[in-house]
Amino acid sequence: MNIGSNTPFRRVTLIAAIRAARYLRPQHGNVLFLTGKLCVKYGSLVQLSEAFALQFVAAHTSIPVPKVHCAFVQDGCTYILMDRIKGDMLVRGWASRTDESKANIFGQLRKMVDEMRKLPAPGHCISNVVGGSLYDSRFAGTSSTIGPFDTIRDFHLFLRNGMKEPPENYPEVGDLMRLQDQPWPMPVFTHADLSSFNILVRGDDVVGIIDWETAGWYPIYWEYTMACLEANPMNMWWKEEADHYLEPMQREVEMEALRLKYFGRFPWFQ
C-alpha cells in the first residue's frame, strides 16, 4: 500500500517546512498546523500505521477523516502530512449542548461505528490495518507496541502474561480465563480511542474523526471496554456516554476489569 506522494523532494520540503514553521505556527501536541489547509503529525512516537488506517477508512467508508498526502519515516521520526479538518473537538461546549444536539451527534457516531463493524476482517489476526503491530500507550508493561497475533486467543493469552492455568486461591483469575477462552466472533475494525478529543464537529455535524494510531482489527468488545475502563484522565466524563454510541457489553467490561485488576499496570502475576 502506497502512502501518497513520497518523493524525495516532498520529504526534504516537508522537513524544511517544519523547521521553519514550528516556532511560528500553532501546534497541538505532535501536530503542527502548517497552513489553514494542511497539518503534519510527526515525532518518534507517531505511527506510520496511522497513515495506512486513514487511507483504509477513507477508501472503504464514508467516515470523515483527514486526507493523507504523504507519510514516511526518516531518522527514527515519522511524518504524516494530511489535510486539516476545520472543526472543534467535541469536548468543547458539550455540557451546554441541548439533548437534541447530543442525540444528533450520537446518531452520527453510531452510523460511523456501524460502518467500521461491517468491514470484512482479512482473517482471524489481531493486528493493525496492514497486518502489523498494534500501538497503544495503554498497554501495560510494554513499549506500547504489541503483536500482531494470529488469533483472538493468542491476544488474550498475551494480555494475561501467558498464563495458561489459573492459579490456586484466585477464583477471579479462573473466571477471567474462562471468559477470554470462549469462542469469539471474527475481529472487527476498531478505532480504539473514540474520545471526545478525537471527534471534530461543526455545529451538530460530525466533520472528522482523528488520531487513528491505535486503530486495527480487535475483538468485538474492544472499543466499548476501552471507552469504559481506559478513558483519558482528562476525558473521564465521556465514558458515561459510551452506551449512546456503542453497543453496551457489560459482561465484557467485567471481564476486562478483572484483566486490568490482575494483569494491568500493577499486575499481581508477572
mmCIF file of N, CA and C in Angstrom, residues 44-177:
data_model
loop_
_atom_site.group_PDB
_atom_site.id
_atom_site.type_symbol
_atom_site.label_atom_id
_atom_site.label_comp_id
_atom_site.label_asym_id
_atom_site.label_seq_id
_atom_site.Cartn_x
_atom_site.Cartn_y
_atom_site.Cartn_z
ATOM 1 N N SER A 44 8.847 10.723 17.124
ATOM 2 C CA SER A 44 9.350 9.352 17.246
ATOM 3 C C SER A 44 8.274 8.378 17.692
ATOM 4 N N LEU A 45 7.206 8.877 18.307
ATOM 5 C CA LEU A 45 6.122 8.007 18.759
ATOM 6 C C LEU A 45 4.958 7.957 17.782
ATOM 7 N N VAL A 46 5.012 8.750 16.737
ATOM 8 C CA VAL A 46 3.965 8.714 15.706
ATOM 9 C C VAL A 46 4.100 7.413 14.922
ATOM 10 N N GLN A 47 2.972 6.810 14.610
ATOM 11 C CA GLN A 47 2.963 5.501 13.954
ATOM 12 C C GLN A 47 2.629 5.626 12.471
ATOM 13 N N LEU A 48 3.469 5.033 11.625
ATOM 14 C CA LEU A 48 3.189 5.034 10.192
ATOM 15 C C LEU A 48 1.875 4.316 9.900
ATOM 16 N N SER A 49 1.516 3.360 10.739
ATOM 17 C CA SER A 49 0.267 2.621 10.539
ATOM 18 C C SER A 49 -0.948 3.533 10.611
ATOM 19 N N GLU A 50 -0.827 4.690 11.269
ATOM 20 C CA GLU A 50 -1.946 5.624 11.305
ATOM 21 C C GLU A 50 -2.273 6.125 9.903
ATOM 22 N N ALA A 51 -1.254 6.384 9.109
ATOM 23 C CA ALA A 51 -1.488 6.833 7.733
ATOM 24 C C ALA A 51 -2.201 5.750 6.930
ATOM 25 N N PHE A 52 -1.787 4.497 7.107
ATOM 26 C CA PHE A 52 -2.463 3.392 6.428
ATOM 27 C C PHE A 52 -3.914 3.287 6.879
ATOM 28 N N ALA A 53 -4.159 3.473 8.180
ATOM 29 C CA ALA A 53 -5.526 3.403 8.697
ATOM 30 C C ALA A 53 -6.389 4.506 8.102
ATOM 31 N N LEU A 54 -5.848 5.713 8.011
ATOM 32 C CA LEU A 54 -6.595 6.825 7.421
ATOM 33 C C LEU A 54 -6.957 6.535 5.973
ATOM 34 N N GLN A 55 -6.015 6.006 5.218
ATOM 35 C CA GLN A 55 -6.291 5.670 3.822
ATOM 36 C C GLN A 55 -7.333 4.568 3.718
ATOM 37 N N PHE A 56 -7.236 3.576 4.586
ATOM 38 C CA PHE A 56 -8.174 2.455 4.567
ATOM 39 C C PHE A 56 -9.593 2.930 4.862
ATOM 40 N N VAL A 57 -9.743 3.737 5.887
ATOM 41 C CA VAL A 57 -11.064 4.239 6.265
ATOM 42 C C VAL A 57 -11.636 5.123 5.164
ATOM 43 N N ALA A 58 -10.805 5.979 4.585
ATOM 44 C CA ALA A 58 -11.265 6.856 3.507
ATOM 45 C C ALA A 58 -11.721 6.064 2.290
ATOM 46 N N ALA A 59 -11.045 4.958 2.007
ATOM 47 C CA ALA A 59 -11.353 4.166 0.814
ATOM 48 C C ALA A 59 -12.577 3.284 0.988
ATOM 49 N N HIS A 60 -12.888 2.879 2.219
ATOM 50 C CA HIS A 60 -13.911 1.853 2.422
ATOM 51 C C HIS A 60 -15.117 2.303 3.236
ATOM 52 N N THR A 61 -15.119 3.539 3.704
ATOM 53 C CA THR A 61 -16.260 4.034 4.473
ATOM 54 C C THR A 61 -16.536 5.487 4.085
ATOM 55 N N SER A 62 -17.619 6.018 4.653
ATOM 56 C CA SER A 62 -17.920 7.445 4.471
ATOM 57 C C SER A 62 -17.524 8.252 5.708
ATOM 58 N N ILE A 63 -16.785 7.641 6.610
ATOM 59 C CA ILE A 63 -16.344 8.328 7.829
ATOM 60 C C ILE A 63 -15.389 9.460 7.448
ATOM 61 N N PRO A 64 -15.637 10.677 7.928
ATOM 62 C CA PRO A 64 -14.755 11.798 7.565
ATOM 63 C C PRO A 64 -13.423 11.724 8.304
ATOM 64 N N VAL A 65 -12.352 11.602 7.547
ATOM 65 C CA VAL A 65 -11.001 11.540 8.116
ATOM 66 C C VAL A 65 -10.088 12.450 7.297
ATOM 67 N N PRO A 66 -8.973 12.876 7.867
ATOM 68 C CA PRO A 66 -8.032 13.699 7.098
ATOM 69 C C PRO A 66 -7.462 12.926 5.906
ATOM 70 N N LYS A 67 -7.349 13.609 4.779
ATOM 71 C CA LYS A 67 -6.707 13.007 3.606
ATOM 72 C C LYS A 67 -5.192 13.033 3.785
ATOM 73 N N VAL A 68 -4.550 11.889 3.576
ATOM 74 C CA VAL A 68 -3.094 11.788 3.712
ATOM 75 C C VAL A 68 -2.431 12.130 2.383
ATOM 76 N N HIS A 69 -1.482 13.058 2.404
ATOM 77 C CA HIS A 69 -0.753 13.432 1.193
ATOM 78 C C HIS A 69 0.577 12.693 1.082
ATOM 79 N N CYS A 70 1.222 12.457 2.194
ATOM 80 C CA CYS A 70 2.418 11.621 2.199
ATOM 81 C C CYS A 70 2.728 11.231 3.632
ATOM 82 N N ALA A 71 3.451 10.145 3.772
ATOM 83 C CA ALA A 71 3.860 9.684 5.099
ATOM 84 C C ALA A 71 5.129 8.867 4.945
ATOM 85 N N PHE A 72 6.050 9.054 5.877
ATOM 86 C CA PHE A 72 7.321 8.342 5.776
ATOM 87 C C PHE A 72 8.033 8.383 7.122
ATOM 88 N N VAL A 73 9.056 7.556 7.241
ATOM 89 C CA VAL A 73 9.915 7.537 8.426
ATOM 90 C C VAL A 73 11.322 7.913 7.996
ATOM 91 N N GLN A 74 11.918 8.855 8.713
ATOM 92 C CA GLN A 74 13.291 9.257 8.415
ATOM 93 C C GLN A 74 14.020 9.537 9.721
ATOM 94 N N ASP A 75 15.165 8.896 9.883
ATOM 95 C CA ASP A 75 16.000 9.080 11.079
ATOM 96 C C ASP A 75 15.211 8.855 12.370
ATOM 97 N N GLY A 76 14.368 7.838 12.371
ATOM 98 C CA GLY A 76 13.613 7.479 13.565
ATOM 99 C C GLY A 76 12.400 8.332 13.846
ATOM 100 N N CYS A 77 12.096 9.254 12.957
ATOM 101 C CA CYS A 77 10.942 10.140 13.128
ATOM 102 C C CYS A 77 9.926 9.865 12.025
ATOM 103 N N THR A 78 8.663 9.733 12.400
ATOM 104 C CA THR A 78 7.589 9.504 11.430
ATOM 105 C C THR A 78 6.905 10.826 11.106
ATOM 106 N N TYR A 79 6.603 11.016 9.838
ATOM 107 C CA TYR A 79 5.932 12.225 9.366
ATOM 108 C C TYR A 79 4.671 11.828 8.605
ATOM 109 N N ILE A 80 3.548 12.457 8.927
ATOM 110 C CA ILE A 80 2.302 12.249 8.188
ATOM 111 C C ILE A 80 1.754 13.620 7.809
ATOM 112 N N LEU A 81 1.807 13.936 6.525
ATOM 113 C CA LEU A 81 1.258 15.193 6.014
ATOM 114 C C LEU A 81 -0.177 14.942 5.582
ATOM 115 N N MET A 82 -1.097 15.724 6.104
ATOM 116 C CA MET A 82 -2.512 15.476 5.817
ATOM 117 C C MET A 82 -3.311 16.768 5.836
ATOM 118 N N ASP A 83 -4.544 16.638 5.338
ATOM 119 C CA ASP A 83 -5.444 17.780 5.359
ATOM 120 C C ASP A 83 -5.811 18.141 6.792
ATOM 121 N N ARG A 84 -6.038 19.404 6.989
ATOM 122 C CA ARG A 84 -6.515 19.897 8.278
ATOM 123 C C ARG A 84 -8.035 19.999 8.217
ATOM 124 N N ILE A 85 -8.719 19.331 9.111
ATOM 125 C CA ILE A 85 -10.180 19.393 9.154
ATOM 126 C C ILE A 85 -10.592 20.553 10.049
ATOM 127 N N LYS A 86 -11.404 21.430 9.513
ATOM 128 C CA LYS A 86 -11.863 22.579 10.288
ATOM 129 C C LYS A 86 -13.054 22.161 11.146
ATOM 130 N N GLY A 87 -12.836 22.136 12.427
ATOM 131 C CA GLY A 87 -13.880 21.745 13.359
ATOM 132 C C GLY A 87 -13.377 21.885 14.778
ATOM 133 N N ASP A 88 -14.280 21.794 15.712
ATOM 134 C CA ASP A 88 -13.932 21.881 17.126
ATOM 135 C C ASP A 88 -13.988 20.501 17.759
ATOM 136 N N MET A 89 -13.100 20.249 18.719
ATOM 137 C CA MET A 89 -13.182 19.000 19.459
ATOM 138 C C MET A 89 -14.527 18.933 20.184
ATOM 139 N N LEU A 90 -15.130 17.771 20.160
ATOM 140 C CA LEU A 90 -16.463 17.608 20.739
ATOM 141 C C LEU A 90 -16.496 17.972 22.215
ATOM 142 N N VAL A 91 -15.374 17.808 22.896
ATOM 143 C CA VAL A 91 -15.325 18.107 24.324
ATOM 144 C C VAL A 91 -15.678 19.561 24.606
ATOM 145 N N ARG A 92 -15.380 20.435 23.669
ATOM 146 C CA ARG A 92 -15.624 21.857 23.878
ATOM 147 C C ARG A 92 -17.123 22.162 23.768
ATOM 148 N N GLY A 93 -17.686 22.660 24.817
ATOM 149 C CA GLY A 93 -19.083 23.057 24.791
ATOM 150 C C GLY A 93 -20.081 21.923 24.933
ATOM 151 N N TRP A 94 -19.591 20.705 25.226
ATOM 152 C CA TRP A 94 -20.527 19.578 25.315
ATOM 153 C C TRP A 94 -21.586 19.799 26.394
ATOM 154 N N ALA A 95 -21.182 20.294 27.537
ATOM 155 C CA ALA A 95 -22.117 20.455 28.654
ATOM 156 C C ALA A 95 -23.239 21.433 28.331
ATOM 157 N N SER A 96 -22.987 22.364 27.425
ATOM 158 C CA SER A 96 -24.000 23.365 27.094
ATOM 159 C C SER A 96 -24.894 22.946 25.930
ATOM 160 N N ARG A 97 -24.642 21.782 25.338
ATOM 161 C CA ARG A 97 -25.478 21.314 24.228
ATOM 162 C C ARG A 97 -26.839 20.851 24.731
ATOM 163 N N THR A 98 -27.840 21.006 23.878
ATOM 164 C CA THR A 98 -29.173 20.513 24.203
ATOM 165 C C THR A 98 -29.211 18.998 24.048
ATOM 166 N N ASP A 99 -30.221 18.372 24.621
ATOM 167 C CA ASP A 99 -30.387 16.926 24.467
ATOM 168 C C ASP A 99 -30.562 16.561 22.998
ATOM 169 N N GLU A 100 -31.252 17.406 22.252
ATOM 170 C CA GLU A 100 -31.454 17.144 20.825
ATOM 171 C C GLU A 100 -30.127 17.179 20.072
ATOM 172 N N SER A 101 -29.284 18.147 20.401
ATOM 173 C CA SER A 101 -27.974 18.251 19.760
ATOM 174 C C SER A 101 -27.124 17.022 20.064
ATOM 175 N N LYS A 102 -27.109 16.604 21.321
ATOM 176 C CA LYS A 102 -26.330 15.424 21.702
ATOM 177 C C LYS A 102 -26.841 14.177 20.987
ATOM 178 N N ALA A 103 -28.170 14.019 20.926
ATOM 179 C CA ALA A 103 -28.748 12.848 20.265
ATOM 180 C C ALA A 103 -28.383 12.822 18.788
ATOM 181 N N ASN A 104 -28.355 13.985 18.159
ATOM 182 C CA ASN A 104 -27.983 14.078 16.743
ATOM 183 C C ASN A 104 -26.549 13.602 16.540
ATOM 184 N N ILE A 105 -25.665 14.047 17.391
ATOM 185 C CA ILE A 105 -24.252 13.654 17.287
ATOM 186 C C ILE A 105 -24.079 12.168 17.571
ATOM 187 N N PHE A 106 -24.751 11.662 18.589
ATOM 188 C CA PHE A 106 -24.657 10.233 18.896
ATOM 189 C C PHE A 106 -25.145 9.384 17.724
ATOM 190 N N GLY A 107 -26.204 9.844 17.060
ATOM 191 C CA GLY A 107 -26.712 9.109 15.904
ATOM 192 C C GLY A 107 -25.677 9.007 14.797
ATOM 193 N N GLN A 108 -24.962 10.087 14.538
ATOM 194 C CA GLN A 108 -23.908 10.065 13.521
ATOM 195 C C GLN A 108 -22.767 9.134 13.929
ATOM 196 N N LEU A 109 -22.394 9.184 15.195
ATOM 197 C CA LEU A 109 -21.310 8.318 15.668
ATOM 198 C C LEU A 109 -21.692 6.847 15.569
ATOM 199 N N ARG A 110 -22.942 6.518 15.888
ATOM 200 C CA ARG A 110 -23.387 5.121 15.784
ATOM 201 C C ARG A 110 -23.278 4.622 14.353
ATOM 202 N N LYS A 111 -23.649 5.461 13.401
ATOM 203 C CA LYS A 111 -23.554 5.067 11.992
ATOM 204 C C LYS A 111 -22.099 4.850 11.582
ATOM 205 N N MET A 112 -21.213 5.689 12.072
ATOM 206 C CA MET A 112 -19.795 5.542 11.736
ATOM 207 C C MET A 112 -19.219 4.267 12.334
ATOM 208 N N VAL A 113 -19.558 3.996 13.583
ATOM 209 C CA VAL A 113 -19.090 2.757 14.213
ATOM 210 C C VAL A 113 -19.649 1.554 13.469
ATOM 211 N N ASP A 114 -20.911 1.634 13.066
ATOM 212 C CA ASP A 114 -21.524 0.532 12.320
ATOM 213 C C ASP A 114 -20.801 0.298 10.999
ATOM 214 N N GLU A 115 -20.386 1.367 10.337
ATOM 215 C CA GLU A 115 -19.614 1.211 9.098
ATOM 216 C C GLU A 115 -18.312 0.470 9.355
ATOM 217 N N MET A 116 -17.640 0.815 10.438
ATOM 218 C CA MET A 116 -16.391 0.117 10.766
ATOM 219 C C MET A 116 -16.642 -1.356 11.043
ATOM 220 N N ARG A 117 -17.720 -1.643 11.767
ATOM 221 C CA ARG A 117 -18.011 -3.027 12.134
ATOM 222 C C ARG A 117 -18.370 -3.882 10.924
ATOM 223 N N LYS A 118 -18.865 -3.269 9.877
ATOM 224 C CA LYS A 118 -19.269 -4.019 8.688
ATOM 225 C C LYS A 118 -18.103 -4.307 7.743
ATOM 226 N N LEU A 119 -16.951 -3.731 8.007
ATOM 227 C CA LEU A 119 -15.791 -4.016 7.163
ATOM 228 C C LEU A 119 -15.356 -5.463 7.379
ATOM 229 N N PRO A 120 -15.221 -6.240 6.320
ATOM 230 C CA PRO A 120 -14.854 -7.653 6.496
ATOM 231 C C PRO A 120 -13.420 -7.805 6.981
ATOM 232 N N ALA A 121 -13.248 -8.605 8.020
ATOM 233 C CA ALA A 121 -11.904 -8.853 8.546
ATOM 234 C C ALA A 121 -11.104 -9.684 7.553
ATOM 235 N N PRO A 122 -9.812 -9.408 7.409
ATOM 236 C CA PRO A 122 -8.981 -10.177 6.474
ATOM 237 C C PRO A 122 -8.661 -11.580 6.971
ATOM 238 N N GLY A 123 -9.004 -11.873 8.218
ATOM 239 C CA GLY A 123 -8.720 -13.178 8.812
ATOM 240 C C GLY A 123 -8.950 -13.100 10.301
ATOM 241 N N HIS A 124 -8.352 -14.008 11.047
ATOM 242 C CA HIS A 124 -8.536 -14.057 12.496
ATOM 243 C C HIS A 124 -7.497 -13.233 13.250
ATOM 244 N N CYS A 125 -6.587 -12.622 12.538
ATOM 245 C CA CYS A 125 -5.456 -11.922 13.152
ATOM 246 C C CYS A 125 -5.898 -10.666 13.909
ATOM 247 N N ILE A 126 -5.266 -10.418 15.047
ATOM 248 C CA ILE A 126 -5.402 -9.160 15.783
ATOM 249 C C ILE A 126 -4.176 -8.325 15.430
ATOM 250 N N SER A 127 -4.406 -7.243 14.691
ATOM 251 C CA SER A 127 -3.277 -6.502 14.119
ATOM 252 C C SER A 127 -3.715 -5.109 13.722
ATOM 253 N N ASN A 128 -2.748 -4.311 13.248
ATOM 254 C CA ASN A 128 -3.129 -3.039 12.653
ATOM 255 C C ASN A 128 -3.696 -3.284 11.257
ATOM 256 N N VAL A 129 -4.017 -2.224 10.563
ATOM 257 C CA VAL A 129 -4.767 -2.367 9.318
ATOM 258 C C VAL A 129 -3.988 -3.074 8.221
ATOM 259 N N VAL A 130 -2.675 -3.072 8.304
ATOM 260 C CA VAL A 130 -1.860 -3.749 7.291
ATOM 261 C C VAL A 130 -1.232 -5.029 7.832
ATOM 262 N N GLY A 131 -1.773 -5.541 8.938
ATOM 263 C CA GLY A 131 -1.303 -6.813 9.464
ATOM 264 C C GLY A 131 -0.109 -6.735 10.386
ATOM 265 N N GLY A 132 0.282 -5.531 10.766
ATOM 266 C CA GLY A 132 1.447 -5.361 11.627
ATOM 267 C C GLY A 132 1.096 -5.160 13.087
ATOM 268 N N SER A 133 2.047 -4.639 13.836
ATOM 269 C CA SER A 133 1.890 -4.464 15.283
ATOM 270 C C SER A 133 0.850 -3.399 15.615
ATOM 271 N N LEU A 134 0.254 -3.558 16.788
ATOM 272 C CA LEU A 134 -0.696 -2.587 17.317
ATOM 273 C C LEU A 134 0.031 -1.627 18.247
ATOM 274 N N TYR A 135 -0.417 -0.382 18.240
ATOM 275 C CA TYR A 135 0.177 0.626 19.120
ATOM 276 C C TYR A 135 -0.887 1.173 20.060
ATOM 277 N N ASP A 136 -0.565 1.245 21.336
ATOM 278 C CA ASP A 136 -1.448 1.891 22.305
ATOM 279 C C ASP A 136 -0.653 2.088 23.586
ATOM 280 N N SER A 137 -0.508 3.322 24.015
ATOM 281 C CA SER A 137 0.275 3.604 25.219
ATOM 282 C C SER A 137 -0.379 3.024 26.463
ATOM 283 N N ARG A 138 -1.629 2.560 26.340
ATOM 284 C CA ARG A 138 -2.331 1.995 27.496
ATOM 285 C C ARG A 138 -2.036 0.514 27.706
ATOM 286 N N PHE A 139 -1.273 -0.112 26.797
ATOM 287 C CA PHE A 139 -0.874 -1.499 27.020
ATOM 288 C C PHE A 139 0.157 -1.535 28.147
ATOM 289 N N ALA A 140 -0.219 -2.133 29.252
ATOM 290 C CA ALA A 140 0.646 -2.122 30.433
ATOM 291 C C ALA A 140 1.881 -2.989 30.233
ATOM 292 N N GLY A 141 3.013 -2.501 30.750
ATOM 293 C CA GLY A 141 4.234 -3.288 30.768
ATOM 294 C C GLY A 141 4.836 -3.550 29.415
ATOM 295 N N THR A 142 4.548 -2.696 28.427
ATOM 296 C CA THR A 142 5.078 -2.883 27.083
ATOM 297 C C THR A 142 5.707 -1.587 26.611
ATOM 298 N N SER A 143 6.288 -1.641 25.425
ATOM 299 C CA SER A 143 6.812 -0.430 24.792
ATOM 300 C C SER A 143 5.714 0.284 24.026
ATOM 301 N N SER A 144 4.456 -0.061 24.293
ATOM 302 C CA SER A 144 3.258 0.482 23.644
ATOM 303 C C SER A 144 2.969 -0.173 22.306
ATOM 304 N N THR A 145 3.834 -1.046 21.833
ATOM 305 C CA THR A 145 3.621 -1.742 20.569
ATOM 306 C C THR A 145 3.593 -3.241 20.838
ATOM 307 N N ILE A 146 2.528 -3.898 20.392
ATOM 308 C CA ILE A 146 2.385 -5.335 20.634
ATOM 309 C C ILE A 146 1.911 -6.034 19.363
ATOM 310 N N GLY A 147 2.087 -7.362 19.347
ATOM 311 C CA GLY A 147 1.563 -8.161 18.248
ATOM 312 C C GLY A 147 2.385 -8.032 16.979
ATOM 313 N N PRO A 148 1.780 -8.476 15.866
ATOM 314 C CA PRO A 148 0.397 -8.962 15.724
ATOM 315 C C PRO A 148 0.208 -10.359 16.308
ATOM 316 N N PHE A 149 -1.067 -10.769 16.431
ATOM 317 C CA PHE A 149 -1.430 -12.063 16.983
ATOM 318 C C PHE A 149 -2.261 -12.832 15.966
ATOM 319 N N ASP A 150 -1.987 -14.119 15.846
ATOM 320 C CA ASP A 150 -2.671 -14.935 14.842
ATOM 321 C C ASP A 150 -4.155 -15.099 15.137
ATOM 322 N N THR A 151 -4.511 -15.097 16.415
ATOM 323 C CA THR A 151 -5.901 -15.324 16.807
ATOM 324 C C THR A 151 -6.254 -14.467 18.016
ATOM 325 N N ILE A 152 -7.546 -14.363 18.284
ATOM 326 C CA ILE A 152 -8.006 -13.675 19.491
ATOM 327 C C ILE A 152 -7.501 -14.400 20.732
ATOM 328 N N ARG A 153 -7.460 -15.718 20.666
ATOM 329 C CA ARG A 153 -6.952 -16.491 21.806
ATOM 330 C C ARG A 153 -5.498 -16.118 22.114
ATOM 331 N N ASP A 154 -4.680 -15.979 21.083
ATOM 332 C CA ASP A 154 -3.286 -15.575 21.292
ATOM 333 C C ASP A 154 -3.206 -14.181 21.906
ATOM 334 N N PHE A 155 -4.078 -13.294 21.462
ATOM 335 C CA PHE A 155 -4.142 -11.940 22.005
ATOM 336 C C PHE A 155 -4.492 -11.983 23.489
ATOM 337 N N HIS A 156 -5.513 -12.761 23.824
ATOM 338 C CA HIS A 156 -5.912 -12.874 25.227
ATOM 339 C C HIS A 156 -4.810 -13.498 26.078
ATOM 340 N N LEU A 157 -4.128 -14.472 25.516
ATOM 341 C CA LEU A 157 -3.030 -15.108 26.250
ATOM 342 C C LEU A 157 -1.942 -14.081 26.560
ATOM 343 N N PHE A 158 -1.643 -13.230 25.589
ATOM 344 C CA PHE A 158 -0.663 -12.164 25.812
ATOM 345 C C PHE A 158 -1.135 -11.222 26.913
ATOM 346 N N LEU A 159 -2.414 -10.839 26.871
ATOM 347 C CA LEU A 159 -2.939 -9.876 27.836
ATOM 348 C C LEU A 159 -2.890 -10.400 29.269
ATOM 349 N N ARG A 160 -2.859 -11.710 29.425
ATOM 350 C CA ARG A 160 -2.741 -12.258 30.780
ATOM 351 C C ARG A 160 -1.342 -12.835 31.018
ATOM 352 N N ASN A 161 -0.381 -12.238 30.347
ATOM 353 C CA ASN A 161 1.044 -12.558 30.560
ATOM 354 C C ASN A 161 1.363 -14.029 30.334
ATOM 355 N N GLY A 162 0.666 -14.650 29.374
ATOM 356 C CA GLY A 162 0.964 -16.027 29.001
ATOM 357 C C GLY A 162 0.410 -17.083 29.938
ATOM 358 N N MET A 163 -0.386 -16.702 30.905
ATOM 359 C CA MET A 163 -0.905 -17.668 31.883
ATOM 360 C C MET A 163 -1.866 -18.649 31.213
ATOM 361 N N LYS A 164 -1.590 -19.943 31.354
ATOM 362 C CA LYS A 164 -2.411 -20.980 30.726
ATOM 363 C C LYS A 164 -3.272 -21.752 31.718
ATOM 364 N N GLU A 165 -2.884 -21.736 32.983
ATOM 365 C CA GLU A 165 -3.651 -22.422 34.019
ATOM 366 C C GLU A 165 -3.944 -21.434 35.143
ATOM 367 N N PRO A 166 -5.173 -21.422 35.648
ATOM 368 C CA PRO A 166 -5.493 -20.477 36.728
ATOM 369 C C PRO A 166 -4.769 -20.837 38.013
ATOM 370 N N PRO A 167 -4.256 -19.865 38.730
ATOM 371 C CA PRO A 167 -3.562 -20.139 39.991
ATOM 372 C C PRO A 167 -4.547 -20.516 41.092
ATOM 373 N N GLU A 168 -4.063 -21.256 42.053
ATOM 374 C CA GLU A 168 -4.907 -21.616 43.188
ATOM 375 C C GLU A 168 -5.229 -20.372 44.016
ATOM 376 N N ASN A 169 -6.415 -20.401 44.597
ATOM 377 C CA ASN A 169 -6.863 -19.352 45.524
ATOM 378 C C ASN A 169 -7.132 -18.010 44.847
ATOM 379 N N TYR A 170 -7.245 -18.030 43.516
ATOM 380 C CA TYR A 170 -7.611 -16.809 42.795
ATOM 381 C C TYR A 170 -8.757 -17.132 41.836
ATOM 382 N N PRO A 171 -9.947 -17.354 42.363
ATOM 383 C CA PRO A 171 -11.072 -17.750 41.506
ATOM 384 C C PRO A 171 -11.409 -16.719 40.433
ATOM 385 N N GLU A 172 -11.161 -15.448 40.708
ATOM 386 C CA GLU A 172 -11.468 -14.422 39.706
ATOM 387 C C GLU A 172 -10.591 -14.582 38.471
ATOM 388 N N VAL A 173 -9.354 -15.012 38.655
ATOM 389 C CA VAL A 173 -8.476 -15.229 37.503
ATOM 390 C C VAL A 173 -9.005 -16.387 36.669
ATOM 391 N N GLY A 174 -9.512 -17.424 37.327
ATOM 392 C CA GLY A 174 -10.142 -18.520 36.598
ATOM 393 C C GLY A 174 -11.354 -18.050 35.825
ATOM 394 N N ASP A 175 -12.152 -17.166 36.426
ATOM 395 C CA ASP A 175 -13.313 -16.601 35.728
ATOM 396 C C ASP A 175 -12.865 -15.821 34.496
ATOM 397 N N LEU A 176 -11.823 -15.028 34.668
ATOM 398 C CA LEU A 176 -11.288 -14.253 33.547
ATOM 399 C C LEU A 176 -10.860 -15.170 32.408
ATOM 400 N N MET A 177 -10.133 -16.206 32.720
ATOM 401 C CA MET A 177 -9.617 -17.100 31.686
ATOM 402 C C MET A 177 -10.748 -17.818 30.963
#
